[in-house]
Amino acid sequence: MKNSSPFVLVGGFGFVGRNILENVATNPDFAGLDPVVIDNLTNPAPGYEDLDLPHHIGGYQDQAAIDYVNAIETPEGTGRIFVFLAGETRVAESKDRPLDFIDANIVEPSHFVMNAVRPGDQFILISTAGALFDGSFEVRVDSPVGPKNFYGATKAAEEMILEKLVTLRGGEFRVIRLTNVFGKFSDNKKSAVHAFTRAAIAGDQVTINGDGGQSRDFIYAGDVGHGIATLAAKLRAGDKTAPVNMLGSGVSTTLMDVVSAIEEATGKPLAYEKVPARELLATEPRDVIANGDDVKVLLGDHITSFVDGLRETHGYYLTRR
């Protein structure tokens, strides 16, 4: 598109990336963003093959990917807008594979920034709003970081290190911290909402760790795609934006409330077994909720209720059967 800005999604064919792409394709507010995808297809969302987009298939760490990114042309006086979605996200595995998480969330992203970012570029790191904190208070964009697990520690370090490296390269750095995302294009996700919804449809039993009273701030994936594209559009327009941003719903929902909502959406009872899982739960925040004012900075009133988002997710999985 003439005078549009290259919008480079690293990991763009995955769960969150597909929701960003859908928002950009369907919302005229984002017409100035011209998507380009880098993805190694280790975890692609279904249907990526049908997207008519410029893309490079391969690891973003590879020289071929760096060469591809560096060949992207930009309108005079502008830069590229990166959204970095890659990395390790399996919280429970971080204690068993800490060095892998350091490589995936710190070392490799750092090499990418040093080889790909150039003056005038904008770089948006997608981070976590839950694992950076201990779950004892409402999370704000200026809350002091204090992760309970190694995954959270690597994400905190990634935020600080990449901010300095992007600045050294002459770019502008922003962070978006996400709460628990659920919704369409989540076929490969194993998190509670997705696993429980699929189990309810199939008539399978699920496992609930602990008493089920732990709570999370669940945000619908379509809202996440909208919020990320909104920040990119603001950066493109030269609008003032905050260095740290939050995307969530501003509402906290317990796992047992998730069970009830899924049963309502599917019209079927959900069989479950509770297990103590004390070692696992000791590494996770008990409760996660994002500040309502912070999440509205990028979303405004564009926040889907949990029940409505769950109905959309259930409907999506029915089409995948």
Coordinates of C-alpha atoms in Angstrom, one line a residue:
M1 CA 0.0 0.0 0.0
K2 CA 1.4 3.4 -1.0
N3 CA 2.9 5.3 2.0
S4 CA 1.9 2.5 4.4
S5 CA 4.3 1.4 7.0
P6 CA 5.8 -2.1 7.0
F7 CA 4.3 -3.9 10.0
V8 CA 6.6 -6.8 10.8
L9 CA 5.1 -9.5 13.0
V10 CA 7.8 -11.9 14.3
G11 CA 5.8 -15.0 15.0
G12 CA 2.8 -13.6 13.1
F13 CA 1.2 -16.8 12.1
G14 CA 0.7 -18.0 15.7
F15 CA -2.3 -17.4 18.0
V16 CA -1.9 -13.7 18.9
G17 CA -0.4 -12.9 15.5
R18 CA -3.4 -14.2 13.6
N19 CA -5.7 -12.1 15.7
I20 CA -3.6 -9.0 15.0
L21 CA -3.7 -9.8 11.3
E22 CA -7.5 -10.2 11.3
N23 CA -7.9 -6.8 13.0
V24 CA -5.6 -5.1 10.5
A25 CA -7.4 -6.7 7.5
T26 CA -10.9 -5.8 8.7
N27 CA -10.5 -2.4 10.4
P28 CA -10.0 0.7 8.2
D29 CA -8.4 2.5 11.2
F30 CA -5.4 0.2 10.6
A31 CA -5.2 0.8 6.8
G32 CA -1.7 2.4 7.1
L33 CA -0.2 -0.8 8.5
D34 CA 1.2 -3.2 5.8
P35 CA 1.7 -6.6 7.4
V36 CA 4.9 -8.7 6.9
V37 CA 5.3 -12.0 8.7
I38 CA 8.3 -13.9 10.0
D39 CA 7.5 -17.3 11.3
N40 CA 9.2 -20.7 11.7
L41 CA 5.8 -22.6 11.7
T42 CA 6.5 -24.4 14.9
N43 CA 3.1 -23.4 16.3
P44 CA 1.0 -21.8 13.5
A45 CA -2.7 -21.2 13.7
P46 CA -4.8 -23.0 11.2
G47 CA -5.5 -21.3 7.9
Y48 CA -2.2 -19.3 7.7
E49 CA -1.6 -20.8 4.3
D50 CA -4.5 -18.9 2.8
L51 CA -3.3 -15.5 3.9
D52 CA -1.9 -13.5 0.9
L53 CA 0.8 -11.7 2.8
P54 CA 4.5 -11.2 2.2
H55 CA 6.3 -13.5 4.6
H56 CA 9.5 -15.4 5.4
I57 CA 9.3 -19.0 6.7
G58 CA 12.1 -19.8 9.0
G59 CA 13.6 -18.9 12.4
Y60 CA 13.9 -15.2 13.0
Q61 CA 17.4 -15.8 14.3
D62 CA 18.6 -17.1 10.9
Q63 CA 20.6 -14.9 8.6
A64 CA 18.0 -15.5 5.9
A65 CA 15.3 -13.9 8.0
I66 CA 17.6 -11.0 8.9
D67 CA 18.3 -10.5 5.2
Y68 CA 14.6 -10.6 4.4
V69 CA 13.8 -8.0 7.0
N70 CA 16.6 -5.7 6.0
A71 CA 15.4 -5.8 2.4
I72 CA 12.0 -4.4 3.3
E73 CA 11.5 -1.0 1.7
T74 CA 10.0 1.9 3.7
P75 CA 8.5 5.2 2.6
E76 CA 11.1 8.0 2.8
G77 CA 11.5 9.4 6.3
T78 CA 9.7 6.4 8.0
G79 CA 10.8 3.2 9.6
R80 CA 9.4 -0.3 10.1
I81 CA 7.1 -1.2 13.0
F82 CA 8.1 -4.5 14.6
V83 CA 5.8 -6.6 16.8
F84 CA 7.9 -9.3 18.6
L85 CA 5.8 -12.3 19.5
A86 CA 8.4 -15.0 19.7
G87 CA 9.8 -16.7 22.7
E88 CA 9.2 -19.4 25.4
T89 CA 5.9 -19.1 27.3
R90 CA 5.5 -22.4 29.2
V91 CA 5.7 -21.2 32.8
A92 CA 5.8 -24.6 34.4
E93 CA 8.8 -25.7 32.2
S94 CA 10.9 -22.7 33.0
K95 CA 12.3 -24.2 36.2
D96 CA 13.4 -27.4 34.4
R97 CA 14.9 -25.7 31.3
P98 CA 16.1 -22.3 32.6
L99 CA 18.9 -22.0 30.1
D100 CA 16.6 -22.6 27.2
F101 CA 14.4 -19.8 28.5
I102 CA 17.4 -17.4 28.7
D103 CA 18.3 -18.2 25.1
A104 CA 14.7 -17.9 23.8
N105 CA 13.6 -14.8 25.8
I106 CA 16.9 -12.9 26.1
V107 CA 19.8 -14.0 24.0
E108 CA 18.1 -14.7 20.6
P109 CA 15.9 -11.6 20.7
S110 CA 18.9 -9.5 21.5
H111 CA 20.8 -10.8 18.5
F112 CA 17.7 -10.0 16.3
V113 CA 17.5 -6.5 17.5
M114 CA 21.2 -5.9 16.9
N115 CA 21.0 -7.3 13.4
A116 CA 17.6 -6.1 12.3
V117 CA 16.6 -2.8 14.0
R118 CA 17.9 0.4 12.4
P119 CA 17.3 4.1 13.1
G120 CA 13.7 5.2 12.7
D121 CA 12.2 1.7 13.5
Q122 CA 9.6 1.2 16.1
F123 CA 9.8 -2.0 18.2
I124 CA 6.9 -3.4 20.2
L125 CA 7.7 -6.3 22.6
I126 CA 4.8 -8.5 23.6
S127 CA 5.4 -9.4 27.3
T128 CA 3.4 -10.7 30.2
A129 CA 1.2 -8.9 32.8
G130 CA 0.9 -11.9 35.1
A131 CA 4.2 -13.6 35.5
L132 CA 6.1 -10.4 36.2
F133 CA 4.3 -10.1 39.6
D134 CA 3.5 -12.2 42.6
G135 CA -0.3 -12.0 42.4
S136 CA -0.9 -10.1 45.6
F137 CA -2.1 -6.8 44.1
E138 CA -3.8 -5.2 41.1
V139 CA -1.2 -4.8 38.4
R140 CA -0.5 -1.4 36.9
V141 CA 1.9 -0.4 34.2
D142 CA 4.1 1.2 36.8
S143 CA 3.9 -1.6 39.4
P144 CA 7.3 -2.8 40.7
V145 CA 8.3 -6.1 39.1
G146 CA 8.7 -9.2 41.3
P147 CA 8.2 -12.5 39.4
K148 CA 7.5 -15.7 41.2
N149 CA 8.9 -18.0 38.5
F150 CA 11.9 -18.2 36.2
Y151 CA 9.8 -17.5 33.1
G152 CA 8.7 -14.1 34.6
A153 CA 12.3 -13.4 35.4
T154 CA 13.4 -13.9 31.8
K155 CA 10.6 -11.6 30.6
A156 CA 11.5 -8.9 33.0
A157 CA 15.1 -9.1 31.8
E158 CA 14.0 -9.2 28.2
E159 CA 12.1 -5.9 28.6
M160 CA 15.0 -4.1 30.2
I161 CA 17.7 -5.5 27.8
L162 CA 15.8 -5.0 24.5
E163 CA 14.7 -1.5 25.5
K164 CA 18.4 -0.5 25.8
L165 CA 19.4 -2.4 22.6
V166 CA 16.6 -0.9 20.5
T167 CA 17.6 2.6 21.7
L168 CA 21.3 1.9 20.9
R169 CA 20.2 0.9 17.4
G170 CA 18.4 4.2 17.0
G171 CA 14.9 2.8 17.3
E172 CA 12.0 3.5 19.6
F173 CA 10.9 0.8 22.1
R174 CA 7.5 -0.1 23.6
V175 CA 6.2 -2.9 25.7
I176 CA 2.7 -4.4 25.8
R177 CA 2.0 -6.7 28.7
L178 CA -0.8 -9.2 28.2
T179 CA -2.9 -10.9 30.8
N180 CA -4.4 -14.3 30.0
V181 CA -5.4 -14.4 26.3
F182 CA -8.1 -16.7 25.0
G183 CA -10.2 -16.9 21.8
K184 CA -10.0 -17.7 18.1
F185 CA -7.0 -19.3 16.4
S186 CA -6.1 -21.0 19.6
D187 CA -6.1 -24.6 18.4
N188 CA -2.6 -25.2 19.7
K189 CA -3.1 -23.6 23.1
K190 CA -3.2 -25.7 26.2
S191 CA -4.2 -23.1 28.7
A192 CA -7.3 -23.5 30.9
V193 CA -10.0 -21.8 28.9
H194 CA -9.0 -23.5 25.7
A195 CA -8.4 -27.0 27.2
F196 CA -11.7 -26.8 29.3
T197 CA -13.8 -25.7 26.3
R198 CA -12.5 -28.4 24.0
A199 CA -13.0 -31.0 26.8
A200 CA -16.6 -29.8 27.3
I201 CA -17.3 -30.3 23.6
A202 CA -15.7 -33.7 23.5
G203 CA -17.1 -34.9 26.8
D204 CA -13.6 -35.3 28.4
Q205 CA -12.5 -34.8 32.0
V206 CA -10.1 -32.0 32.9
T207 CA -7.8 -31.4 35.9
I208 CA -8.0 -28.4 38.1
N209 CA -4.9 -27.6 40.1
G210 CA -5.6 -26.7 43.7
D211 CA -9.0 -25.5 44.9
G212 CA -9.9 -23.7 41.7
G213 CA -10.1 -20.4 43.5
Q214 CA -7.1 -18.9 41.8
S215 CA -8.1 -16.1 39.4
R216 CA -6.9 -14.6 36.2
D217 CA -7.7 -11.6 34.1
F218 CA -8.9 -13.2 30.8
I219 CA -8.8 -11.0 27.7
Y220 CA -10.4 -12.0 24.4
A221 CA -7.8 -12.4 21.6
G222 CA -9.7 -10.2 19.3
D223 CA -9.3 -7.3 21.8
V224 CA -5.6 -8.1 22.0
G225 CA -5.2 -7.9 18.2
H226 CA -7.1 -4.6 18.3
G227 CA -5.0 -3.2 21.1
I228 CA -1.6 -4.1 19.5
A229 CA -2.7 -2.7 16.1
T230 CA -3.9 0.5 17.9
L231 CA -0.5 1.1 19.4
A232 CA 1.2 0.5 16.1
A233 CA -1.1 2.9 14.4
K234 CA -0.4 5.5 17.0
L235 CA 3.3 5.1 16.6
R236 CA 3.0 5.4 12.8
A237 CA 1.0 8.7 13.3
G238 CA 3.6 10.1 15.7
D239 CA 1.1 10.2 18.6
K240 CA 2.4 10.3 22.1
T241 CA 2.4 6.8 23.6
A242 CA 3.5 5.3 26.9
P243 CA 6.7 3.1 27.1
V244 CA 4.8 0.4 29.0
N245 CA 1.2 -0.6 28.0
M246 CA -1.3 -3.2 29.4
L247 CA -3.9 -5.3 27.7
G248 CA -6.4 -7.1 29.9
S249 CA -10.1 -6.9 30.8
G250 CA -9.8 -5.3 34.2
V251 CA -11.8 -8.2 35.6
S252 CA -10.6 -11.3 37.5
T253 CA -12.3 -14.7 37.1
T254 CA -11.6 -17.8 39.1
L255 CA -11.1 -21.2 37.6
M256 CA -14.3 -22.5 39.1
D257 CA -16.1 -19.5 37.5
V258 CA -14.5 -20.5 34.2
V259 CA -16.0 -24.0 34.6
S260 CA -19.4 -22.6 35.2
A261 CA -19.2 -20.2 32.2
I262 CA -18.1 -23.1 29.9
E263 CA -20.9 -25.3 31.1
E264 CA -23.3 -22.4 30.3
A265 CA -21.8 -21.7 26.9
T266 CA -21.7 -25.4 25.8
G267 CA -24.9 -26.5 27.5
K268 CA -23.0 -29.5 28.9
P269 CA -21.5 -30.4 32.3
L270 CA -17.7 -30.3 32.5
A271 CA -16.2 -33.3 34.3
Y272 CA -13.2 -32.3 36.4
E273 CA -10.9 -33.6 39.1
K274 CA -9.1 -31.4 41.6
V275 CA -5.4 -32.2 42.4
P276 CA -3.2 -30.5 45.0
A277 CA -0.4 -29.5 42.6
R278 CA 1.3 -27.6 45.5
E279 CA 4.7 -27.4 43.8
L280 CA 3.3 -26.0 40.6
L281 CA 1.0 -23.5 42.4
A282 CA 3.8 -22.3 44.6
T283 CA 5.5 -20.8 41.4
E284 CA 2.3 -19.1 40.1
P285 CA 0.6 -15.9 41.2
R286 CA -2.6 -16.7 43.1
D287 CA -4.6 -13.9 41.5
V288 CA -4.0 -11.7 38.4
I289 CA -6.0 -8.6 37.6
A290 CA -5.0 -5.6 35.5
N291 CA -5.9 -2.0 36.4
G292 CA -9.1 -1.0 34.5
D293 CA -7.8 2.5 33.6
D294 CA -4.5 1.1 32.2
V295 CA -6.2 -1.4 29.8
K296 CA -8.5 1.3 28.4
V297 CA -5.5 3.4 27.2
L298 CA -5.3 1.1 24.1
L299 CA -8.7 -0.5 24.2
G300 CA -11.1 2.3 25.2
D301 CA -14.5 0.6 25.5
H302 CA -13.4 -2.2 23.1
I303 CA -13.4 -4.8 25.8
T304 CA -15.3 -8.1 25.2
S305 CA -16.9 -9.6 28.3
F306 CA -15.6 -13.0 29.4
V307 CA -18.9 -14.6 28.7
D308 CA -19.2 -13.2 25.2
G309 CA -15.6 -14.1 24.4
L310 CA -16.2 -17.6 25.7
R311 CA -19.2 -18.0 23.4
E312 CA -17.1 -16.9 20.4
T313 CA -14.3 -19.3 21.4
H314 CA -16.9 -22.2 21.8
G315 CA -18.3 -21.3 18.4
Y316 CA -14.9 -21.3 16.9
Y317 CA -14.1 -24.8 18.2
L318 CA -17.3 -26.1 16.9
T319 CA -16.3 -25.0 13.4
R320 CA -13.0 -26.9 13.8
R321 CA -14.6 -30.3 14.5

